[in-house]
Amino acid sequence: MATYDHLPLRRLEGTLERRTHGFGSPPPREAKAHGARIQTEIEEVVASYNELPAVEGVDPSLILKISVAGNVDEDEWRKLGLTVLSVDGDRSVVLFADDKSLQDFRNKVEAYQGEIPDGRKSPQYAGLVSAIESVSLLSASDRIGRGLNLEGITAPEDFVETDAYLLDFELYYPPDKDDIELFLYRLRQAIAPAGTVLSTYSGFQMLIARVECTGAAVRVALNLPEVAVADIPPQPDIQPEDFTEIDVGDLPAGMPPLDDAVVIGIIDSGVNFGHPLLATTEAGAIAMDPTWSASYPSIEGRLV
């Protein structure tokens, strides 16, 4: 357990190349049958979404999970007005939809089932619809992270209702940044009064809330469409107590750098030159004033 539970730890961030989703070409499909099945699944998703309760008057976001069996360029989803939120390892794409984009999606699936236009060899929008295996909402179990899985928690009912949990809830980063506070508000209201949000972090395409709450509140929060994953907070590999019984004399000297190693100069308040753990890698140290020491960070509060 981290010493200060309220302090968030950043997770990996960056710009990832995310263009195509799926693997290989889509399998051959009978357009009418396949399109009718996908259309039915879309309507079932809409019906399930409409049953999701509002949180303090704020409606849930419509977030779809679409499993794909062929390559689908991200631009194809964008043309429908759908925003790719994540690409999961199980060949699925998580998409944010609104009423208009959902209707456009329906229209293309319906057109795919229609007659093949003159001059074409395949149905309309075959590249998109043929690649789709299924359309669904994410389940609460989908949102349980790997760390919790390793602890034996794989389903919502594995959380003990009255036990206290410290978890990081990663939320999908909304297409509109103005919705960040809305997503966090729904999470706060969902866990109240049996929990609290200790801290939040909003970075580049990342939104995380560290939460302390009961197992009952965790179960509620796992049903929020805005939640991508809930997991145990990351832990440092080395704890402070690992150093309490270590004497510098017990440590082996480090390996010296190679003869052709690059020399790096550090302009700072100084290092403890000659320390056994640094001696093999230090070429030298200088002070800007001869009355200052090159071995210690400061003399009488003056920085070296």
XYZ file of C-alpha atoms in Angstrom:
304
model
C 0.000 0.000 0.000
C 1.353 3.421 -0.912
C 2.313 5.604 2.063
C 0.142 8.483 0.833
C -3.038 7.092 -0.681
C -4.187 10.476 -1.907
C -1.222 10.990 -4.230
C -1.909 9.895 -7.831
C 0.772 8.061 -9.784
C 0.918 8.829 -13.472
C 0.510 6.047 -15.959
C 2.092 5.773 -19.386
C 0.963 8.516 -21.713
C 1.839 9.439 -25.248
C 0.713 9.605 -28.807
C 0.063 6.147 -30.169
C -0.303 5.372 -33.836
C -3.850 4.102 -34.120
C -5.123 3.759 -37.646
C -6.459 0.311 -38.428
C -8.206 -2.159 -36.162
C -8.718 -5.840 -36.782
C -6.644 -8.638 -38.236
C -6.499 -9.550 -41.908
C -9.439 -9.474 -44.265
C -12.985 -9.947 -42.982
C -14.484 -13.418 -43.490
C -16.985 -13.881 -46.339
C -20.474 -12.850 -45.262
C -23.992 -13.341 -46.526
C -24.949 -9.693 -46.443
C -28.638 -9.958 -45.601
C -28.185 -12.431 -42.744
C -25.064 -10.796 -41.317
C -26.483 -7.288 -41.624
C -29.756 -8.325 -39.979
C -27.858 -9.816 -37.014
C -25.733 -6.681 -36.549
C -28.849 -4.517 -36.829
C -30.563 -6.582 -34.141
C -27.544 -6.238 -31.867
C -27.561 -2.466 -32.334
C -31.213 -2.292 -31.284
C -30.498 -4.508 -28.269
C -27.648 -2.182 -27.299
C -29.936 0.839 -27.550
C -32.566 -0.891 -25.425
C -29.982 -1.812 -22.771
C -28.560 1.696 -22.807
C -32.023 3.189 -22.279
C -32.372 1.067 -19.153
C -29.219 2.521 -17.586
C -30.188 4.915 -14.800
C -29.262 8.574 -14.806
C -26.969 9.672 -11.966
C -28.363 12.731 -10.203
C -30.152 13.706 -13.396
C -27.103 13.228 -15.653
C -27.641 10.640 -18.393
C -24.966 8.025 -19.095
C -22.752 8.218 -22.170
C -23.367 5.802 -25.027
C -20.149 3.816 -25.355
C -20.129 0.840 -27.711
C -17.902 -2.199 -27.837
C -17.541 -3.479 -31.392
C -15.615 -6.687 -31.997
C -13.978 -6.804 -35.433
C -12.582 -9.593 -37.579
C -11.030 -7.467 -40.319
C -9.181 -4.210 -40.812
C -11.218 -1.077 -40.189
C -9.472 2.265 -40.619
C -10.161 4.741 -37.860
C -11.345 7.188 -40.502
C -14.266 4.852 -41.245
C -15.512 5.221 -37.673
C -14.864 8.942 -37.814
C -16.976 9.312 -40.957
C -19.896 7.957 -38.920
C -19.252 10.460 -36.169
C -18.021 7.694 -33.859
C -14.965 8.454 -31.727
C -12.459 5.672 -31.040
C -11.787 5.638 -27.295
C -9.600 2.533 -27.120
C -8.537 -0.571 -28.969
C -8.547 -3.676 -26.794
C -6.389 -6.743 -27.170
C -9.372 -9.006 -27.807
C -9.885 -7.492 -31.280
C -12.465 -4.998 -30.142
C -12.865 -1.261 -30.522
C -14.538 0.946 -27.924
C -16.421 3.849 -29.481
C -18.238 6.915 -28.213
C -21.549 7.556 -29.973
C -24.276 10.155 -29.948
C -27.773 10.051 -31.462
C -26.673 11.235 -34.900
C -23.660 8.933 -35.216
C -25.710 5.981 -34.009
C -28.367 6.683 -36.645
C -25.694 6.946 -39.346
C -24.361 3.589 -38.210
C -27.823 2.075 -38.438
C -28.317 3.521 -41.928
C -25.088 1.988 -43.223
C -25.924 -1.437 -41.793
C -29.334 -1.217 -43.431
C -27.821 -0.179 -46.777
C -25.389 -3.107 -46.539
C -28.371 -5.471 -46.552
C -29.927 -3.886 -49.647
C -29.472 -4.566 -53.320
C -25.965 -4.285 -54.725
C -25.790 -1.088 -56.809
C -25.071 -1.344 -60.519
C -21.403 -1.487 -61.305
C -20.453 -2.825 -57.879
C -19.414 -6.339 -56.946
C -20.098 -6.069 -53.226
C -22.786 -4.544 -50.995
C -22.561 -0.962 -49.874
C -20.275 -0.406 -46.875
C -19.105 -4.035 -47.038
C -15.594 -3.054 -45.910
C -17.029 -1.763 -42.646
C -20.004 -3.986 -41.842
C -18.416 -7.270 -42.999
C -15.544 -6.695 -40.567
C -17.899 -6.396 -37.580
C -18.354 -9.520 -35.491
C -20.615 -8.096 -32.789
C -21.933 -4.903 -31.218
C -22.524 -4.646 -27.470
C -22.167 -2.555 -24.358
C -19.265 -3.262 -22.044
C -20.126 -5.317 -18.990
C -19.059 -4.623 -15.415
C -16.645 -7.576 -15.625
C -14.987 -5.999 -18.683
C -13.979 -3.100 -16.445
C -12.106 -5.126 -13.814
C -8.368 -4.671 -14.287
C -5.571 -7.205 -14.490
C -4.211 -6.425 -11.028
C -7.571 -7.258 -9.477
C -7.799 -10.369 -11.648
C -4.482 -11.551 -10.198
C -5.987 -11.078 -6.732
C -8.845 -13.393 -7.691
C -11.401 -10.652 -8.404
C -12.876 -11.242 -11.843
C -16.539 -10.331 -11.369
C -18.438 -7.599 -9.470
C -19.769 -10.067 -6.937
C -16.169 -10.835 -5.871
C -16.048 -7.449 -4.132
C -17.159 -7.831 -0.509
C -19.946 -5.298 0.031
C -18.775 -3.959 3.394
C -15.007 -4.118 2.799
C -13.057 -0.953 1.985
C -11.087 -0.772 -1.282
C -8.549 1.684 -2.628
C -8.738 1.633 -6.432
C -7.818 3.653 -9.475
C -10.729 4.196 -11.845
C -9.560 5.030 -15.325
C -12.322 6.779 -17.243
C -12.610 7.028 -20.989
C -11.272 10.350 -22.151
C -14.310 12.155 -23.578
C -14.245 13.579 -27.118
C -15.275 16.938 -25.670
C -12.974 18.090 -22.853
C -15.907 19.908 -21.305
C -17.290 16.455 -20.404
C -14.313 15.606 -18.169
C -15.971 17.090 -15.102
C -19.257 15.449 -16.115
C -17.628 12.010 -16.177
C -16.003 12.628 -12.788
C -19.276 13.938 -11.375
C -21.104 10.749 -12.342
C -18.382 8.672 -10.669
C -18.520 10.736 -7.469
C -22.275 10.491 -7.266
C -22.266 6.758 -8.024
C -19.998 5.899 -5.073
C -21.568 8.327 -2.588
C -22.177 8.033 0.321
C -20.103 4.847 0.657
C -16.937 6.257 -0.854
C -14.967 9.282 -1.904
C -12.691 10.393 -4.737
C -9.313 11.097 -3.134
C -7.690 12.674 -6.170
C -7.981 12.951 -9.946
C -5.518 13.244 -12.790
C -6.352 14.534 -16.249
C -3.539 14.369 -18.782
C -3.146 13.754 -22.481
C -5.937 11.331 -23.377
C -5.974 10.052 -19.798
C -8.444 10.541 -16.971
C -7.950 8.726 -13.644
C -9.607 8.999 -10.247
C -8.216 7.393 -7.115
C -11.168 6.187 -5.089
C -11.660 4.805 -1.600
C -15.026 3.103 -1.183
C -16.846 -0.034 -0.098
C -17.283 -3.101 -2.253
C -20.934 -2.191 -2.698
C -19.939 1.178 -4.171
C -17.379 -0.484 -6.453
C -20.130 -2.657 -7.896
C -22.199 0.416 -8.697
C -19.276 2.260 -10.276
C -18.389 -0.709 -12.483
C -21.732 -0.280 -14.239
C -20.904 3.260 -15.365
C -20.307 3.363 -19.151
C -17.699 6.067 -18.613
C -15.455 3.704 -16.607
C -12.809 2.006 -18.728
C -11.130 -0.034 -15.992
C -10.865 -0.216 -12.208
C -7.669 -1.620 -10.786
C -5.301 -1.697 -7.840
C -3.108 1.446 -7.773
C 0.403 0.906 -9.120
C 2.920 0.089 -6.441
C 6.657 0.908 -6.419
C 8.838 -2.182 -6.736
C 11.037 -1.072 -3.808
C 9.594 0.019 -0.490
C 11.430 2.278 2.014
C 11.752 -0.587 4.472
C 13.868 -2.447 1.902
C 16.728 -0.023 2.705
C 16.532 0.067 6.491
C 19.112 -2.675 7.104
C 21.513 -1.848 4.273
C 25.042 -0.641 5.060
C 27.083 0.960 2.308
C 29.918 -1.423 3.063
C 27.696 -4.343 2.137
C 27.094 -3.036 -1.370
C 29.375 -3.985 -4.261
C 30.965 -1.165 -6.220
C 29.206 -0.410 -9.474
C 30.631 -1.286 -12.854
C 32.704 1.529 -14.390
C 31.571 2.950 -17.747
C 33.154 1.786 -21.010
C 36.220 3.601 -22.276
C 34.243 5.252 -25.067
C 31.289 6.224 -22.867
C 29.853 9.706 -23.309
C 30.741 12.155 -20.537
C 27.765 14.051 -19.118
C 28.173 17.291 -17.204
C 25.672 18.110 -14.459
C 25.184 21.720 -13.351
C 23.448 21.437 -10.020
C 23.927 21.938 -6.292
C 26.593 19.269 -6.319
C 26.965 15.575 -5.567
C 28.833 13.787 -2.829
C 31.983 13.238 -4.900
C 33.828 10.057 -3.968
C 30.821 8.288 -2.502
C 31.378 4.507 -2.866
C 28.222 4.104 -4.959
C 29.273 6.898 -7.319
C 33.058 6.624 -7.372
C 33.286 4.321 -10.399
C 31.239 6.642 -12.599
C 32.474 10.111 -11.587
C 35.175 11.813 -13.635
C 35.461 14.847 -11.398
C 33.735 17.755 -9.732
C 34.449 21.460 -9.600
C 33.119 24.414 -7.615
C 32.661 27.876 -9.062
C 34.251 29.501 -5.986
C 37.446 28.134 -4.381
C 35.966 28.690 -0.919
C 33.184 26.200 -1.710
C 33.539 22.471 -1.554
C 33.079 20.285 -4.619
C 32.002 17.386 -2.416
C 28.896 18.748 -0.756
C 25.758 20.414 -2.083
C 26.142 23.673 -0.172
C 28.162 25.603 2.358
C 26.288 27.916 4.669
C 23.228 27.577 2.461
C 24.995 28.684 -0.757
C 24.487 26.439 -3.769
C 27.586 25.094 -5.471
